[in-house]
Coordinates of C-alpha atoms and ligand atoms in Angstrom, one line a residue:
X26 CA 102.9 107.0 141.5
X27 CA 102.5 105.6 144.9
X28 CA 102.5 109.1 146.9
X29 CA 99.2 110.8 144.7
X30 CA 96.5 110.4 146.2
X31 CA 94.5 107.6 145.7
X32 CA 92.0 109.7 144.8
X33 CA 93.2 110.2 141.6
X34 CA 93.2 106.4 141.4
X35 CA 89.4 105.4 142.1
X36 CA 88.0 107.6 140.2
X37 CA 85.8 105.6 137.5
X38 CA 86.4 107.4 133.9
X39 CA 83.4 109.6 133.3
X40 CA 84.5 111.8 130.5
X41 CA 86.2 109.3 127.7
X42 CA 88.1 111.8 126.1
X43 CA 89.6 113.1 129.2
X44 CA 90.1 109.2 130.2
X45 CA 91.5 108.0 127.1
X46 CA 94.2 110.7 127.0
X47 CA 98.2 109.6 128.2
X48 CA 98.7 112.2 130.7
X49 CA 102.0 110.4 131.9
X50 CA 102.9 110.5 128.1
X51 CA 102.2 114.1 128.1
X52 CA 104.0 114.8 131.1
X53 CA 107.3 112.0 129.7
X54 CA 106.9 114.6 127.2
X55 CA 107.1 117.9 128.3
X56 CA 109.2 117.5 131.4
X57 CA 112.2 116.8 130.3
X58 CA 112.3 119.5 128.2
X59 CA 112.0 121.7 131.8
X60 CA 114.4 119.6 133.5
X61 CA 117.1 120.6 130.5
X62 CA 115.8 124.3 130.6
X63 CA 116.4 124.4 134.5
X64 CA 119.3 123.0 134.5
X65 CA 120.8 124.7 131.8
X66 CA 120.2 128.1 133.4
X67 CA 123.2 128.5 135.5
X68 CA 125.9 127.5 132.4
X69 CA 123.9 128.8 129.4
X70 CA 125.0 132.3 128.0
X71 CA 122.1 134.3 129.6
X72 CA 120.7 136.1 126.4
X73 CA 121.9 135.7 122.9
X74 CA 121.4 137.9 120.1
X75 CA 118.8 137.1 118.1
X76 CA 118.0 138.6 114.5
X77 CA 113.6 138.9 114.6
X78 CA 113.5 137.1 111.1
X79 CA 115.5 134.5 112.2
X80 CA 113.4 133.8 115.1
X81 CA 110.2 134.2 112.8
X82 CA 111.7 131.9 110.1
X83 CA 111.7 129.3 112.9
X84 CA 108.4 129.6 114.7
X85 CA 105.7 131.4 111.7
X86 CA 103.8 128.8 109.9
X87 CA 100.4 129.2 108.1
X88 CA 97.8 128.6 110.6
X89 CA 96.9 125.0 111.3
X90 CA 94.1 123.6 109.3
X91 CA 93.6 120.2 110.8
X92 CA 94.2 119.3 114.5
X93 CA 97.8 117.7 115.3
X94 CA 99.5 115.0 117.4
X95 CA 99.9 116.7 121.1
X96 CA 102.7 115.2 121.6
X97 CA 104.4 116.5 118.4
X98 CA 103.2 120.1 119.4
X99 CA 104.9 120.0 122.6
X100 CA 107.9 118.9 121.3
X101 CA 108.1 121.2 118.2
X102 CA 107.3 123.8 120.4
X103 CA 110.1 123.3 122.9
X104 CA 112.4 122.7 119.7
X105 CA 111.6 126.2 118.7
X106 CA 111.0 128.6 121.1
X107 CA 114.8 127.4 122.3
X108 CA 116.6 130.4 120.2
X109 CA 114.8 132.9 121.4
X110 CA 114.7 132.5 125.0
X111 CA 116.2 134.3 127.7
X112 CA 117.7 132.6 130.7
X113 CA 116.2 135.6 133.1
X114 CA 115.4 132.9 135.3
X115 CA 118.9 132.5 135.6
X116 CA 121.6 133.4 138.7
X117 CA 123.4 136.2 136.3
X118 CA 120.6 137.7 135.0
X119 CA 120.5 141.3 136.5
X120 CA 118.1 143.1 134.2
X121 CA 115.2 145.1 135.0
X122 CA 113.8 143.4 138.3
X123 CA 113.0 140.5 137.8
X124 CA 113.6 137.2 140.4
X125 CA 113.7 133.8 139.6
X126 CA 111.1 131.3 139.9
X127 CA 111.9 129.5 143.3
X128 CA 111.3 125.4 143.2
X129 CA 108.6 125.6 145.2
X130 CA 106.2 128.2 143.6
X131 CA 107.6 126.9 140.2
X132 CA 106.5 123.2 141.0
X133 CA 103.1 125.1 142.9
X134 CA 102.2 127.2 139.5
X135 CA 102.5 123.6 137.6
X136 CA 100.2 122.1 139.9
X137 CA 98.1 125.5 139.5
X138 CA 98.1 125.0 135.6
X139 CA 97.0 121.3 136.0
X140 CA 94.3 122.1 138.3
X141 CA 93.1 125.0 136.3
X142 CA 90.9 126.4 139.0
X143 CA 88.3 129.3 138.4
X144 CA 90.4 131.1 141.4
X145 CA 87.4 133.7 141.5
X146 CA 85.6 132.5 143.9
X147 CA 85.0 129.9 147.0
X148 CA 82.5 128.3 144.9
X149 CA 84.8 128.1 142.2
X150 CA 87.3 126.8 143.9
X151 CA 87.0 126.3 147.8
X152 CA 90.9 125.1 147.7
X153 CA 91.8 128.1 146.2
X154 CA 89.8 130.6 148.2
X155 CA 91.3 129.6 151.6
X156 CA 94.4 129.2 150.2
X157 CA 94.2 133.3 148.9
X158 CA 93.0 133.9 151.8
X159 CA 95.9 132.1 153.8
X160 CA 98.5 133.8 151.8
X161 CA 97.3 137.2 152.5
X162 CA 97.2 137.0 156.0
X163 CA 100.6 135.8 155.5
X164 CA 102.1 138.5 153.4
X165 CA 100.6 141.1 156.0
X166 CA 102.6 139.5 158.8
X167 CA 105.9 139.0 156.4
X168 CA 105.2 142.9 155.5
X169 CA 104.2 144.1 159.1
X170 CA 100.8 146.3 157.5
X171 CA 98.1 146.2 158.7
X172 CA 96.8 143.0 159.7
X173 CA 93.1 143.8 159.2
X174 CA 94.2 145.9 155.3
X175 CA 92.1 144.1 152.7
X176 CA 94.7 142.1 149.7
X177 CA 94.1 141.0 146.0
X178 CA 96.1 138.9 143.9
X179 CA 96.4 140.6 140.4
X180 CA 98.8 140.3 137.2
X181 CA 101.5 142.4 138.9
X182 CA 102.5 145.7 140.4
X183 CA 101.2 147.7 137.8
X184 CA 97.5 146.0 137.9
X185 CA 98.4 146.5 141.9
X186 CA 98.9 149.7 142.0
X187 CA 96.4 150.4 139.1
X188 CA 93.7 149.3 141.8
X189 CA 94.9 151.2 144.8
X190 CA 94.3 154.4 142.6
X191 CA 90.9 153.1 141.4
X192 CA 89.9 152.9 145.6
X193 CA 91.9 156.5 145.9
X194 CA 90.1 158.0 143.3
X195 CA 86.8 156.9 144.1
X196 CA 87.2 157.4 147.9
X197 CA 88.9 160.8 147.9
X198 CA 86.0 161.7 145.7
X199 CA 83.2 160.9 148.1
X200 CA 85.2 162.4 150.8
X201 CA 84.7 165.6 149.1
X202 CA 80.9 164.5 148.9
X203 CA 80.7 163.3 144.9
X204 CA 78.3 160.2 144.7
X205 CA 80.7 158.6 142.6
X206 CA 78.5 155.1 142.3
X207 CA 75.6 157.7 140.6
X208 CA 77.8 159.9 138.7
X209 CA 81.1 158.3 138.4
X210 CA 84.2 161.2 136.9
X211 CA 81.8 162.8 134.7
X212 CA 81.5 166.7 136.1
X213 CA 83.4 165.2 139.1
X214 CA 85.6 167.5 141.2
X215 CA 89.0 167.0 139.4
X216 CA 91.1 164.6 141.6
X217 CA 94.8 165.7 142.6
X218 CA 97.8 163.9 142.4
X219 CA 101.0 164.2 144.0
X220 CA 104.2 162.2 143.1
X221 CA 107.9 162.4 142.5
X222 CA 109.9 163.0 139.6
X223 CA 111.1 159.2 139.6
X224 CA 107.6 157.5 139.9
X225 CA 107.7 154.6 138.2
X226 CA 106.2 155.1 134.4
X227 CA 103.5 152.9 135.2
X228 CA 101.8 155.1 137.4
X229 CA 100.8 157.8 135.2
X230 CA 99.5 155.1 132.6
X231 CA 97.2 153.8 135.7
X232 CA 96.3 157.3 136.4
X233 CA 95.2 157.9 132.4
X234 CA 93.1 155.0 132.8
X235 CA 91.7 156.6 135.8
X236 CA 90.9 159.4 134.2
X237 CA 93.9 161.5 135.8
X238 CA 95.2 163.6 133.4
X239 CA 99.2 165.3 133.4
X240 CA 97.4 168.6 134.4
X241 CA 96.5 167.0 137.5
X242 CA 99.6 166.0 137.9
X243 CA 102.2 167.4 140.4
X244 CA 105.2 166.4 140.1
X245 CA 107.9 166.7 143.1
X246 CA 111.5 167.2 142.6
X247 CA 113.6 163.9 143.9
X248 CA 117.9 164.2 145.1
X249 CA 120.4 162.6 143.4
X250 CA 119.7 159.1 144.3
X251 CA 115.8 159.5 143.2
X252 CA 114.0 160.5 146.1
X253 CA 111.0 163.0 146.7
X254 CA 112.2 166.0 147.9
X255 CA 109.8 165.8 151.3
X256 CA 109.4 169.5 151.8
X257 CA 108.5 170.3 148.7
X258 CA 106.1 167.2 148.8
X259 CA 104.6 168.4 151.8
X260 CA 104.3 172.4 150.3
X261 CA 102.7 170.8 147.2
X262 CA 100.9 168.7 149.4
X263 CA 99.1 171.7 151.5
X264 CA 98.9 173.6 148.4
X265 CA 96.0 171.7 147.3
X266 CA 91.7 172.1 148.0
X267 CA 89.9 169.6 147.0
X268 CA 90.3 166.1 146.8
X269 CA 94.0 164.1 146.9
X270 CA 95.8 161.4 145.9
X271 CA 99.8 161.0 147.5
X272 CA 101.6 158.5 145.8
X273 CA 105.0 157.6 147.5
X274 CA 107.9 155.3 146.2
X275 CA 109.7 152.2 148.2
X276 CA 112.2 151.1 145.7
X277 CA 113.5 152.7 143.1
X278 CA 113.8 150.8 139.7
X279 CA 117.0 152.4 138.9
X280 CA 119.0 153.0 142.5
X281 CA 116.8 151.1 145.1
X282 CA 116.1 154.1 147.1
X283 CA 113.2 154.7 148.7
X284 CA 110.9 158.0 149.0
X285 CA 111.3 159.3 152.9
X286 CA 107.1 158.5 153.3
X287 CA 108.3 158.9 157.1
X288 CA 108.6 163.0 156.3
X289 CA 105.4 163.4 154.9
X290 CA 102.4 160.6 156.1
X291 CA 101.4 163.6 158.5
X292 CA 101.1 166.3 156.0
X293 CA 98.9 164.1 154.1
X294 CA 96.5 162.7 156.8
X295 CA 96.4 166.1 157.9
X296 CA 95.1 167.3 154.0
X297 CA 92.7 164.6 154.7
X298 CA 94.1 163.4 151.2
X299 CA 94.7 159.1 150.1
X300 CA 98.7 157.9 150.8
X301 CA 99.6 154.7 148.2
X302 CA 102.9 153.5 147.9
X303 CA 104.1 151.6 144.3
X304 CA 106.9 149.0 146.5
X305 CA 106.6 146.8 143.6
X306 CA 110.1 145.0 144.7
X307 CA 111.0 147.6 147.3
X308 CA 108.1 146.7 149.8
X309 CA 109.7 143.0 150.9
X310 CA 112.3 145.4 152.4
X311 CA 110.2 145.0 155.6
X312 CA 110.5 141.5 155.3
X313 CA 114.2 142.2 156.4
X314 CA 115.1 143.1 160.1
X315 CA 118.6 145.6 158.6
X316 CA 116.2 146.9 155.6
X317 CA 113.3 148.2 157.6
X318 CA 114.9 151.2 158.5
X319 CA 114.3 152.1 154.9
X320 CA 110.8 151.6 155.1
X321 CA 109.8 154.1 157.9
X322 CA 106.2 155.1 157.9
X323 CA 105.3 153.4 154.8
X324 CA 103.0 151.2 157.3
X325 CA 100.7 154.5 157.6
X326 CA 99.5 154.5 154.4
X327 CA 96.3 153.8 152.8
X328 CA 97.3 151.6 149.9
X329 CA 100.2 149.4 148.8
X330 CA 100.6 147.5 145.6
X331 CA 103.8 144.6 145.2
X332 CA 105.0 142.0 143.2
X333 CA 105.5 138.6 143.9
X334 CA 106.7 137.9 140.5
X335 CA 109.7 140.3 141.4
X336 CA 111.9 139.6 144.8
X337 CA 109.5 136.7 146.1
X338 CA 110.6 134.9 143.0
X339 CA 107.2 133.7 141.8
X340 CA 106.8 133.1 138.4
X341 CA 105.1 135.6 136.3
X342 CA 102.6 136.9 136.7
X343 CA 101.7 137.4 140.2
X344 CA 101.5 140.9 142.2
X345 CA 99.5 142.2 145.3
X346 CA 97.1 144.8 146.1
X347 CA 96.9 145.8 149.5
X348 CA 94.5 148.6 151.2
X349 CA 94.0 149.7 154.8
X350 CA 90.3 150.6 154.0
X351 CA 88.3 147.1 153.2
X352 CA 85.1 149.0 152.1
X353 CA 86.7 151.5 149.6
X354 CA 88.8 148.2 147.7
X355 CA 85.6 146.5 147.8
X356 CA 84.2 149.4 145.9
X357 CA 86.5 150.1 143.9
X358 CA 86.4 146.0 142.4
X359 CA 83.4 143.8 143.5
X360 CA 81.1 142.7 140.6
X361 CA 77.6 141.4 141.3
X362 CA 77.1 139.0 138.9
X363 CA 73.9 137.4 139.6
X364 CA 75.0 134.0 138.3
X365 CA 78.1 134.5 140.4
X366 CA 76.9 132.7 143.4
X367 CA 78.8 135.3 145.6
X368 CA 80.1 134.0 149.1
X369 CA 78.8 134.3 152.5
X370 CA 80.8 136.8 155.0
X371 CA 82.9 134.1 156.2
X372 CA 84.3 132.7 152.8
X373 CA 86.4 134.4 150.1
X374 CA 85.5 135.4 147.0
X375 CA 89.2 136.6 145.0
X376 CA 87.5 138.7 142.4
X377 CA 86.2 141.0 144.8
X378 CA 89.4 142.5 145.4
X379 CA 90.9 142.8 141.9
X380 CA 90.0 144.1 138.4
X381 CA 89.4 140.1 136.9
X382 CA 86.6 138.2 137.4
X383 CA 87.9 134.7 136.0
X384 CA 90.8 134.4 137.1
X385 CA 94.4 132.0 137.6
X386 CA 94.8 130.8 141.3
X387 CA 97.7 132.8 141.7
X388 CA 98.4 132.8 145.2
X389 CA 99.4 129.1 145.5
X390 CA 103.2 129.7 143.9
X391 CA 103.1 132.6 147.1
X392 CA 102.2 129.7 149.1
X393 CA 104.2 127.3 148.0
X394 CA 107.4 129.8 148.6
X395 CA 106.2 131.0 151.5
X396 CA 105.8 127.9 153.2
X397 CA 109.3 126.6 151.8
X398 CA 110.7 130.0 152.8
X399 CA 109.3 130.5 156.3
X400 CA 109.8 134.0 157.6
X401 CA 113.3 133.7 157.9
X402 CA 114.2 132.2 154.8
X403 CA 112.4 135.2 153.1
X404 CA 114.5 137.6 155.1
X405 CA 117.9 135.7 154.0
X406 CA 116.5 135.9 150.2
X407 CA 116.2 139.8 150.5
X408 CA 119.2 140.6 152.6
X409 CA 121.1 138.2 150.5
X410 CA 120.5 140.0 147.1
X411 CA 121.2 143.7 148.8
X412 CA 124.8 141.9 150.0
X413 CA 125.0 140.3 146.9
X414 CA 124.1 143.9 145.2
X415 CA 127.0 145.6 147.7
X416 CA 129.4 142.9 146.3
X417 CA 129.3 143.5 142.8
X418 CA 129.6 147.5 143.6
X419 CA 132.0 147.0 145.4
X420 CA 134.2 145.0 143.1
X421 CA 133.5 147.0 139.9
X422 CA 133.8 150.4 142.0
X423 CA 137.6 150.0 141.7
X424 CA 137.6 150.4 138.2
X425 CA 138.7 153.3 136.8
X426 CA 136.2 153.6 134.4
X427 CA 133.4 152.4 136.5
X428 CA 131.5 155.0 138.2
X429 CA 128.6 153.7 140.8
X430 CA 126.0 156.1 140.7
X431 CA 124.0 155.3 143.6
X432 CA 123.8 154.5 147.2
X433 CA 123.4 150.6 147.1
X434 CA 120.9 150.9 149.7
X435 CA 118.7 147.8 148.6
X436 CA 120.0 145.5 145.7
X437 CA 120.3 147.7 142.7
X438 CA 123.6 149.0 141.0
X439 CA 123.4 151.7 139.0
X440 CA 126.8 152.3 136.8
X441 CA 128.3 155.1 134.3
X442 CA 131.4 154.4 132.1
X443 CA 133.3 158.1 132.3
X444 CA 135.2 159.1 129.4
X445 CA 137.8 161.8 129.5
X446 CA 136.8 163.6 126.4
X447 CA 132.8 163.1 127.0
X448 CA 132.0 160.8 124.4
X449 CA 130.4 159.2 127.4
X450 CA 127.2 157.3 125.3
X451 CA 129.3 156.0 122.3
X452 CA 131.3 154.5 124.9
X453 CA 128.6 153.2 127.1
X454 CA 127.0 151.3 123.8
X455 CA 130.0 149.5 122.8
X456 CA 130.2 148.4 126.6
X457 CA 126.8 147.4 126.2
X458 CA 127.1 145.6 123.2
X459 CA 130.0 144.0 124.0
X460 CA 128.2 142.6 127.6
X461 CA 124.8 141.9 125.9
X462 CA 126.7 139.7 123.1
X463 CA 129.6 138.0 125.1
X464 CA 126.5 136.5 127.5
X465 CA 128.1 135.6 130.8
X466 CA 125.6 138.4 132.5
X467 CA 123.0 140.4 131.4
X468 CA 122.1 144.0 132.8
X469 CA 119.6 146.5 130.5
X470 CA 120.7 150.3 130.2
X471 CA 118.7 153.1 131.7
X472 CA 119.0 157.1 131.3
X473 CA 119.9 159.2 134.6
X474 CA 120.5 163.0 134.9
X475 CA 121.1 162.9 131.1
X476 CA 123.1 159.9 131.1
X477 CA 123.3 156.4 129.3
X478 CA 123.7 153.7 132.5
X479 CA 123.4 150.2 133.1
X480 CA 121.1 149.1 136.0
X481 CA 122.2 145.8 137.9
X482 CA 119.3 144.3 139.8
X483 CA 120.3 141.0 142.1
X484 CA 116.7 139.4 143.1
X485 CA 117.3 136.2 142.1
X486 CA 117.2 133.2 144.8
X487 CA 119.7 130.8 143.0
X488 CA 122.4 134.0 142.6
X489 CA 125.5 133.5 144.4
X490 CA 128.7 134.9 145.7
X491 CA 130.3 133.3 142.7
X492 CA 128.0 134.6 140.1
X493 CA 128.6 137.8 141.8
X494 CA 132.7 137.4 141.5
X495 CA 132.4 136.2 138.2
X496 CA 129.7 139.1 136.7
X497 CA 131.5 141.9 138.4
X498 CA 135.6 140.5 136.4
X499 CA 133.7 140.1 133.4
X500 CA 132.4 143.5 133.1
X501 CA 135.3 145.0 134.5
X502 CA 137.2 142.9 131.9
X503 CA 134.9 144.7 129.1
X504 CA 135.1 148.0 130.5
X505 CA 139.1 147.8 130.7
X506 CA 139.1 146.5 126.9
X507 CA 137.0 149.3 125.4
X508 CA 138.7 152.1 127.5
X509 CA 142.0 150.4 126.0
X510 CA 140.5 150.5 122.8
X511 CA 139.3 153.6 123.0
X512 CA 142.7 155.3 123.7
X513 CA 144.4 153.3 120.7
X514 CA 142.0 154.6 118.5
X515 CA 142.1 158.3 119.8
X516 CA 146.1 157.7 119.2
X517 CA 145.8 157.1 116.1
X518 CA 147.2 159.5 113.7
X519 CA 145.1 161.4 111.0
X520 CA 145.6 159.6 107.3
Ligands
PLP606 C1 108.6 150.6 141.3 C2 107.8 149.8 140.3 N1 106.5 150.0 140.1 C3 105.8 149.3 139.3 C4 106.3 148.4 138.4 C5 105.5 147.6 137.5 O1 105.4 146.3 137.9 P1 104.9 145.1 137.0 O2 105.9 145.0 135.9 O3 105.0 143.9 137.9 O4 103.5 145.4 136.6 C6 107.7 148.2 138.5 C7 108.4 147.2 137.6 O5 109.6 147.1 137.5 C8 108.5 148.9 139.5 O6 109.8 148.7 139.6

């Protein structure tokens, strides 16, 4: 291929095996099978139902005993793992939160693959260490923290957010003058947290791992659309002694809204006690010149944790960890390995800032996008979903028996099917059924105040206003049909 570099091309064969093996065959092979895949996304139904023994009748075999023709595996593989796939990738695929994978960080996470880079550190990879340390500088400025906060690149918001704590904990500790490198938790002043009712549920499984037990736990009262309640924050906030951990919201899985960290950032600087905010898709809100009102104050807090994998549309698995105080993350995750071979001051060694030590070289899919993106075209992605996300409410809010729950503040829908007589969750599962099995969208249910919903996230790149149009007359279509239904059957007399 004329445009790799030559390289690739010099190179005299030093390793036979690796020589004598058809990488173009191997990549004849596999690639079309992508191309069909990609391709197929915006036309093919976006989830099917799939019985579990059907699927295992297809893919469980006896364990291999003897090696097999690569080729063959690729292709068998491909053949089978068809079924069962999900086209969440795909433009009408509004469940949980979960983005595409752009062209550019898709094409960048293959390169990443072939590479295979131990991402850990600049003697592992020098390529990969700058470009980390490139991409961090860059999501600062996309985000507008704090340009000298401290970033690591870990699975995903939950490993994110899971480090943020680990800093918290540890620092809050020492605050309160525990020498938490001798003694670590055990006979440690018990650490504090305060949160709201709709943190996500990942949290508290961070905080067990920490250590941080329900009875530490305080838990806020949020509104209607999922919010802390900030006076009650702040009271819980100033009821405590000893040492803190605040842990705010920006982007709430089910509505999009966002905790009002503006209201309380000075009662908890004042408490002396450690601020994080979970934005695992909310936080690229900033990215967005008519979203940042949403995010006011969140820039004064201590730690943040956010996906790429989510609204940057990276491909799984890909988050961020991001902390104001460089010393406390580096705490809280530097190994010292003596065969590690550790960087100077000036160089970047990844596994300092998250849990792994080896490690993928996941920042160059956020490279890849960003640079295809530029600041602007990140700003169009988010503004475009929350549009998008206004759209569809719009268009489904004139059915009679759709109700929009929430405020579409960002670019989630959260919906309820009313039913006169109250048989509201019967209902709601037929609907559900129904949308899951006709396949022309997919949204997952959640439960709010008590009741049976379907959440609609738009954080795809490749969704458009016609997906939108289309989504939004289908499930009105569905939702007209089983209220229809639903009335013949209630007329029908007794026999
Ligand atoms: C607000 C929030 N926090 C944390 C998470 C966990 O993120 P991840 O699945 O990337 O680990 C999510 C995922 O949806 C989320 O919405």
């Amino acid at each position: 291929v004329s445009h790799v570099p030559s390289v690739y091309r010099s190179h005299e064969p030093i390793w036979d095996a690796a020589a004598a093996f058809d990488w173009d065959q191997l990549i004849d092979t596999t690639m079309p099978y992508c191309a069909a895949w990609l391709s197929s996304l915006p036309h093919r139904p976006v989830a099917r139902p799939v019985r579990h023994d059907e699927l295992v009748g297809q893919i469980d075999d006896h364990l291999p005993e003897a090696p097999s023709d690569v080729m063959h595996v690729i292709a068998d593989l491909a053949e089978v793992a068809e079924t069962g796939l999900i086209a969440s990738p795909g433009p009408r695929y509004f469940g949980f939160v979960t983005g595409g994978a752009h062209p550019a960080a898709l094409a960048a996470d293959w390169l990443t693959s072939a590479w295979d880079q131990v991402a850990g550190s600049f003697v592992g990879s020098p390529t990969a260490s700058v470009i980390e340390e490139t991409t961090a500088r860059w999501v600062l400025e996309l985000l507008d923290l704090p340009r000298t906060a401290t970033v690591g690149f870990t699975t995903g918001a939950t490993m994110a957010n899971f480090t943020a704590l680990a800093a918290a904990r540890r620092s809050v500790l020492e605050r309160a003058g525990w020498d938490y490198a001798a003694h670590g938790t055990t006979g440690a002043p018990a650490v504090q947290v305060i949160t709201g009712a709709q943190r996500h549920a990942t949290i508290d499984m961070a905080l067990r791992l920490l250590g941080i037990g329900t009875d530490q736990i305080t838990v806020v009262p949020v509104d209607e659309q999922g919010r802390i309640e900030a006076p009650s924050f702040v009271n819980a906030v100033a009821a405590t002694s000893g040492p803190v951990i605040a842990i705010a919201q920006a982007g709430n899985v089910s509505t999009g809204s966002f905790d009002p960290v503006e209201d309380i950032v000075a009662a908890v600087a004042e408490r002396g006690a450690w601020l994080h905010v979970d934005g695992a898709f909310g936080l690229w809100a900033r990215a967005a010149r008519d979203l940042q009102h949403l995010t006011k104050g969140i820039d004064q807090a201590d730690s943040w944790g956010v996906d790429a994998h989510k609204w940057l549309n990276v491909p799984y698995d890909c988050g961020l960890v991001i902390v104001r105080h460089g010393e406390a993350h580096l705490l809280a995750t530097q190994k010292c390995a003596s065969y590690a071979m550790a960087s100077d001051d000036i160089a970047r060694d990844g596994d300092d800032w998250v849990p792994e030590f080896s490690r993928r070289a996941r920042a160059m899919p956020v490279y890849a996008v960003i640079r295809a993106l530029g600041r602007s075209g990140i700003e169009d992605l988010v503004s475009r979903c929350c549009r998008l996300a206004r759209r569809f409410a719009a268009k489904v809010a004139q059915n009679v028996g759709i109700e929009v729950l929430n405020d579409v503040v960002l670019n989630q829908v959260l919906l309820a099917f009313p039913v006169k007589d109250g048989d509201e969750r019967f209902h709601t599962e037929l609907i559900v059924r129904t949308l899951h099995k006709d396949g022309l969208l997919w949204a997952g249910t959640t439960e709010w105040n008590g009741r049976l919903c379907i959440r609609v996230s738009v954080s795809n790149w490749s969704t458009t206003e016609r997906d939108i149009d289309r989504s939004a007359d289908r499930l009105n279509q569905i939702v007209t049909r089983a209220l229809a239904q639903r009335e013949r059957t209630m007329a029908e007399p007794w026999t």
